[in-house]
């Protein structure tokens, strides 16, 4: 009797271990979303230091690709960035996929993605069965605070979109295209929100609770 019970227990433990190890072997993703200036990059650096994630910024990957002289899509990327428009997902998802699978880490923060329905659909199609999306960290900040931060950053960032003209367009894109994506994930209970209109350290005290 005891032998049968032990055998059954061993089998269930084995099954549990297989299912846990299968889940663990897929890259674990946290998407970080929020308006321009909400603090995505700043908070991602702190999460990396404390929780050992690898940070991938969709915007940074696109800017690096734009600089690459052999890239065929550099001009398209530059036009989109200046106009605050979203680059077609094939390009962005391709860059993210390459970066994820070139890295040994299994935990990734993807900042600034998915930014619209094209991003979301393209990601689901290409990556849906290859990774697990743990949750969406939504950094929620009033537009006036974001504007001040970005215009201040524009004094030194050298970015072609940290100016009043581009910023207006970036906010429009954010409200019209990105907020609906956050709502979409909210329906699945996947969004963890943090209000970010205070100092980076104060924000991080709120953020860290979602990772502990
Ligand atoms: O996130 P970040 O502010 O660095 O993005 C800068 C710009 O990069 C966006 O305004 C947009 O033009 C482009 N971008 C994009 N698709 C993404 C992320 C960024 O087209 N998923
Ligand atoms: Mg950024």
Short mmCIF file of C-alpha atoms and ligand atoms in Angstrom, two decimals:
data_model
loop_
_atom_site.label_atom_id
_atom_site.label_comp_id
_atom_site.label_asym_id
_atom_site.label_seq_id
_atom_site.Cartn_x
_atom_site.Cartn_y
_atom_site.Cartn_z
CA UNK A 1 0.00 0.00 0.00
CA UNK A 2 2.74 2.39 1.08
CA UNK A 3 4.79 1.43 -2.00
CA UNK A 4 1.86 2.30 -4.32
CA UNK A 5 1.33 5.65 -2.59
CA UNK A 6 5.04 6.48 -2.84
CA UNK A 7 5.03 5.53 -6.52
CA UNK A 8 2.01 7.78 -7.23
CA UNK A 9 3.57 10.63 -5.29
CA UNK A 10 6.83 10.26 -7.22
CA UNK A 11 4.92 10.37 -10.51
CA UNK A 12 3.08 13.57 -9.57
CA UNK A 13 6.29 15.21 -8.36
CA UNK A 14 7.94 14.28 -11.68
CA UNK A 15 5.04 15.74 -13.67
CA UNK A 16 5.16 18.93 -11.62
CA UNK A 17 8.92 19.27 -12.15
CA UNK A 18 8.58 18.75 -15.91
CA UNK A 19 5.86 21.38 -16.18
CA UNK A 20 7.84 23.87 -14.03
CA UNK A 21 11.04 23.31 -16.01
CA UNK A 22 9.21 23.71 -19.35
CA UNK A 23 7.78 27.00 -18.15
CA UNK A 24 11.13 28.15 -16.79
CA UNK A 25 12.97 27.39 -20.01
CA UNK A 26 10.93 29.95 -21.94
CA UNK A 27 12.08 33.56 -21.59
CA UNK A 28 9.95 35.43 -19.03
CA UNK A 29 8.88 38.87 -20.20
CA UNK A 30 7.62 41.97 -18.43
CA UNK A 31 6.40 44.73 -20.73
CA UNK A 32 6.93 48.26 -19.38
CA UNK A 33 4.51 50.82 -20.77
CA UNK A 34 3.71 54.47 -20.06
CA UNK A 35 3.74 57.85 -21.81
CA UNK A 36 6.91 59.59 -22.97
CA UNK A 37 8.65 60.78 -19.80
CA UNK A 38 6.75 58.44 -17.45
CA UNK A 39 10.08 56.97 -16.30
CA UNK A 40 10.30 53.70 -18.23
CA UNK A 41 14.06 53.78 -18.83
CA UNK A 42 14.88 55.06 -15.33
CA UNK A 43 12.81 52.42 -13.56
CA UNK A 44 14.06 49.66 -15.85
CA UNK A 45 17.67 50.45 -14.80
CA UNK A 46 16.67 50.10 -11.15
CA UNK A 47 14.79 46.84 -11.77
CA UNK A 48 17.84 45.45 -13.61
CA UNK A 49 20.12 46.30 -10.65
CA UNK A 50 17.82 44.82 -8.04
CA UNK A 51 16.10 41.90 -9.74
CA UNK A 52 18.55 40.74 -12.44
CA UNK A 53 16.41 41.31 -15.51
CA UNK A 54 17.87 42.25 -18.90
CA UNK A 55 16.47 45.55 -20.17
CA UNK A 56 15.49 45.84 -23.83
CA UNK A 57 14.18 49.23 -24.91
CA UNK A 58 12.27 49.07 -28.20
CA UNK A 59 13.10 52.74 -28.81
CA UNK A 60 16.84 52.18 -28.17
CA UNK A 61 16.91 49.16 -30.50
CA UNK A 62 15.21 51.21 -33.22
CA UNK A 63 17.63 54.13 -32.73
CA UNK A 64 20.59 51.72 -32.98
CA UNK A 65 19.15 50.19 -36.15
CA UNK A 66 18.65 53.70 -37.62
CA UNK A 67 22.37 54.38 -37.07
CA UNK A 68 23.44 51.11 -38.71
CA UNK A 69 24.78 52.14 -42.19
CA UNK A 70 23.87 48.78 -43.75
CA UNK A 71 20.24 48.93 -42.57
CA UNK A 72 17.58 49.23 -45.28
CA UNK A 73 15.02 50.63 -42.86
CA UNK A 74 17.03 53.47 -41.26
CA UNK A 75 15.17 56.23 -43.10
CA UNK A 76 11.76 54.75 -42.34
CA UNK A 77 12.66 54.50 -38.64
CA UNK A 78 13.91 58.11 -38.53
CA UNK A 79 10.71 59.39 -40.17
CA UNK A 80 8.52 57.49 -37.68
CA UNK A 81 10.53 58.63 -34.66
CA UNK A 82 10.43 62.29 -35.64
CA UNK A 83 6.69 62.14 -36.32
CA UNK A 84 5.97 60.18 -33.12
CA UNK A 85 4.59 57.34 -35.24
CA UNK A 86 5.00 53.63 -34.59
CA UNK A 87 7.43 51.65 -36.72
CA UNK A 88 5.94 48.52 -38.39
CA UNK A 89 6.07 45.54 -36.05
CA UNK A 90 8.10 43.32 -38.37
CA UNK A 91 11.08 45.60 -37.79
CA UNK A 92 10.66 46.10 -34.03
CA UNK A 93 9.69 42.52 -33.20
CA UNK A 94 12.59 41.25 -35.32
CA UNK A 95 15.04 43.38 -33.31
CA UNK A 96 13.52 42.25 -29.99
CA UNK A 97 13.51 38.58 -30.97
CA UNK A 98 17.18 38.70 -31.98
CA UNK A 99 18.12 40.44 -28.73
CA UNK A 100 16.16 37.96 -26.56
CA UNK A 101 17.55 34.81 -28.15
CA UNK A 102 21.12 36.16 -28.26
CA UNK A 103 21.01 36.56 -24.47
CA UNK A 104 21.48 33.82 -21.87
CA UNK A 105 19.27 35.54 -19.32
CA UNK A 106 15.71 34.25 -19.06
CA UNK A 107 14.14 37.40 -17.59
CA UNK A 108 13.55 40.45 -19.80
CA UNK A 109 12.03 43.87 -19.35
CA UNK A 110 10.78 45.14 -22.68
CA UNK A 111 10.26 48.86 -22.48
CA UNK A 112 8.04 50.77 -24.92
CA UNK A 113 6.42 47.74 -26.52
CA UNK A 114 3.73 46.77 -27.58
CA UNK A 115 2.81 50.35 -28.48
CA UNK A 116 -0.19 49.71 -30.76
CA UNK A 117 -2.38 46.94 -32.20
CA UNK A 118 0.09 46.21 -35.00
CA UNK A 119 2.82 45.67 -32.33
CA UNK A 120 0.52 43.45 -30.27
CA UNK A 121 -0.69 41.28 -33.15
CA UNK A 122 2.77 40.91 -34.68
CA UNK A 123 4.26 39.96 -31.31
CA UNK A 124 1.53 37.40 -30.56
CA UNK A 125 1.99 35.81 -33.96
CA UNK A 126 5.79 35.66 -33.84
CA UNK A 127 6.52 35.24 -30.13
CA UNK A 128 3.28 34.05 -28.52
CA UNK A 129 4.41 30.42 -28.16
CA UNK A 130 8.12 31.16 -27.56
CA UNK A 131 7.95 33.31 -24.41
CA UNK A 132 5.79 33.87 -21.33
CA UNK A 133 4.52 37.38 -20.65
CA UNK A 134 4.47 37.64 -16.85
CA UNK A 135 2.72 41.02 -16.57
CA UNK A 136 2.59 44.58 -17.85
CA UNK A 137 4.12 47.27 -15.66
CA UNK A 138 2.16 50.43 -16.41
CA UNK A 139 3.80 53.69 -15.36
CA UNK A 140 1.04 56.23 -15.04
CA UNK A 141 2.10 59.90 -15.04
CA UNK A 142 0.21 63.17 -15.74
CA UNK A 143 1.01 64.73 -19.12
CA UNK A 144 2.25 68.03 -17.60
CA UNK A 145 4.85 66.19 -15.50
CA UNK A 146 5.95 64.09 -18.50
CA UNK A 147 6.24 67.20 -20.69
CA UNK A 148 8.50 68.98 -18.19
CA UNK A 149 10.73 65.89 -17.90
CA UNK A 150 11.08 65.39 -21.65
CA UNK A 151 11.79 69.06 -22.43
CA UNK A 152 14.40 69.04 -19.70
CA UNK A 153 15.92 65.82 -21.09
CA UNK A 154 15.86 67.42 -24.57
CA UNK A 155 18.45 69.98 -23.42
CA UNK A 156 21.10 67.23 -23.36
CA UNK A 157 19.68 64.03 -24.95
CA UNK A 158 20.38 64.92 -28.58
CA UNK A 159 17.19 63.03 -29.49
CA UNK A 160 15.35 64.30 -32.57
CA UNK A 161 11.99 63.77 -30.84
CA UNK A 162 12.59 65.43 -27.45
CA UNK A 163 11.07 68.75 -28.58
CA UNK A 164 7.63 70.37 -28.26
CA UNK A 165 6.51 69.51 -31.83
CA UNK A 166 7.42 65.82 -31.73
CA UNK A 167 6.27 65.47 -28.15
CA UNK A 168 2.72 66.57 -29.03
CA UNK A 169 2.56 63.84 -31.67
CA UNK A 170 4.06 61.25 -29.32
CA UNK A 171 1.36 61.99 -26.73
CA UNK A 172 -1.37 61.72 -29.39
CA UNK A 173 -0.01 58.33 -30.44
CA UNK A 174 0.21 57.27 -26.81
CA UNK A 175 -3.42 58.20 -26.04
CA UNK A 176 -4.91 56.89 -29.28
CA UNK A 177 -2.84 53.75 -29.81
CA UNK A 178 -1.02 52.67 -26.63
CA UNK A 179 -3.68 53.22 -23.94
CA UNK A 180 -6.03 50.78 -25.74
CA UNK A 181 -3.29 48.12 -25.52
CA UNK A 182 -3.02 48.66 -21.76
CA UNK A 183 -6.84 48.34 -21.54
CA UNK A 184 -6.60 45.10 -23.55
CA UNK A 185 -4.16 43.60 -21.04
CA UNK A 186 -6.26 44.93 -18.12
CA UNK A 187 -9.11 42.68 -19.26
CA UNK A 188 -6.76 39.69 -18.75
CA UNK A 189 -5.77 40.96 -15.27
CA UNK A 190 -2.17 41.38 -16.43
CA UNK A 191 -1.58 45.06 -15.64
CA UNK A 192 0.28 46.30 -12.55
CA UNK A 193 0.01 50.08 -12.29
CA UNK A 194 2.25 52.57 -10.57
CA UNK A 195 1.72 56.34 -10.38
CA UNK A 196 5.04 57.95 -11.28
CA UNK A 197 4.68 61.70 -10.61
CA UNK A 198 7.35 61.69 -7.89
CA UNK A 199 11.11 61.11 -7.60
CA UNK A 200 12.72 58.01 -9.21
CA UNK A 201 13.48 56.51 -5.77
CA UNK A 202 9.91 57.07 -4.58
CA UNK A 203 8.59 55.49 -7.77
CA UNK A 204 10.91 52.52 -7.34
CA UNK A 205 9.58 51.86 -3.82
CA UNK A 206 6.18 51.33 -5.50
CA UNK A 207 7.59 49.41 -8.47
CA UNK A 208 9.62 46.92 -6.43
CA UNK A 209 6.50 45.56 -4.70
CA UNK A 210 5.38 44.12 -8.04
CA UNK A 211 8.63 42.15 -8.45
CA UNK A 212 9.08 40.82 -4.93
O1 LIG B 1 10.14 54.53 -26.10
P1 LIG B 1 10.85 55.67 -26.77
O2 LIG B 1 10.41 57.00 -26.23
O3 LIG B 1 12.32 55.51 -26.78
O4 LIG B 1 10.37 55.63 -28.29
C1 LIG B 1 10.80 56.62 -29.19
C2 LIG B 1 10.13 56.42 -30.51
O5 LIG B 1 10.52 55.17 -31.08
C3 LIG B 1 8.61 56.38 -30.50
O6 LIG B 1 8.01 57.66 -30.41
C4 LIG B 1 8.34 55.68 -31.82
O7 LIG B 1 8.48 56.56 -32.91
C5 LIG B 1 9.46 54.66 -31.87
N1 LIG B 1 8.98 53.37 -31.33
C6 LIG B 1 8.20 52.56 -32.16
N2 LIG B 1 7.73 51.38 -31.71
C7 LIG B 1 7.96 50.97 -30.45
C8 LIG B 1 8.76 51.76 -29.59
C9 LIG B 1 9.27 52.97 -30.07
O8 LIG B 1 7.95 52.91 -33.31
N3 LIG B 1 7.44 49.83 -30.01
MG1 LIG B 2 13.02 55.27 -23.05
#
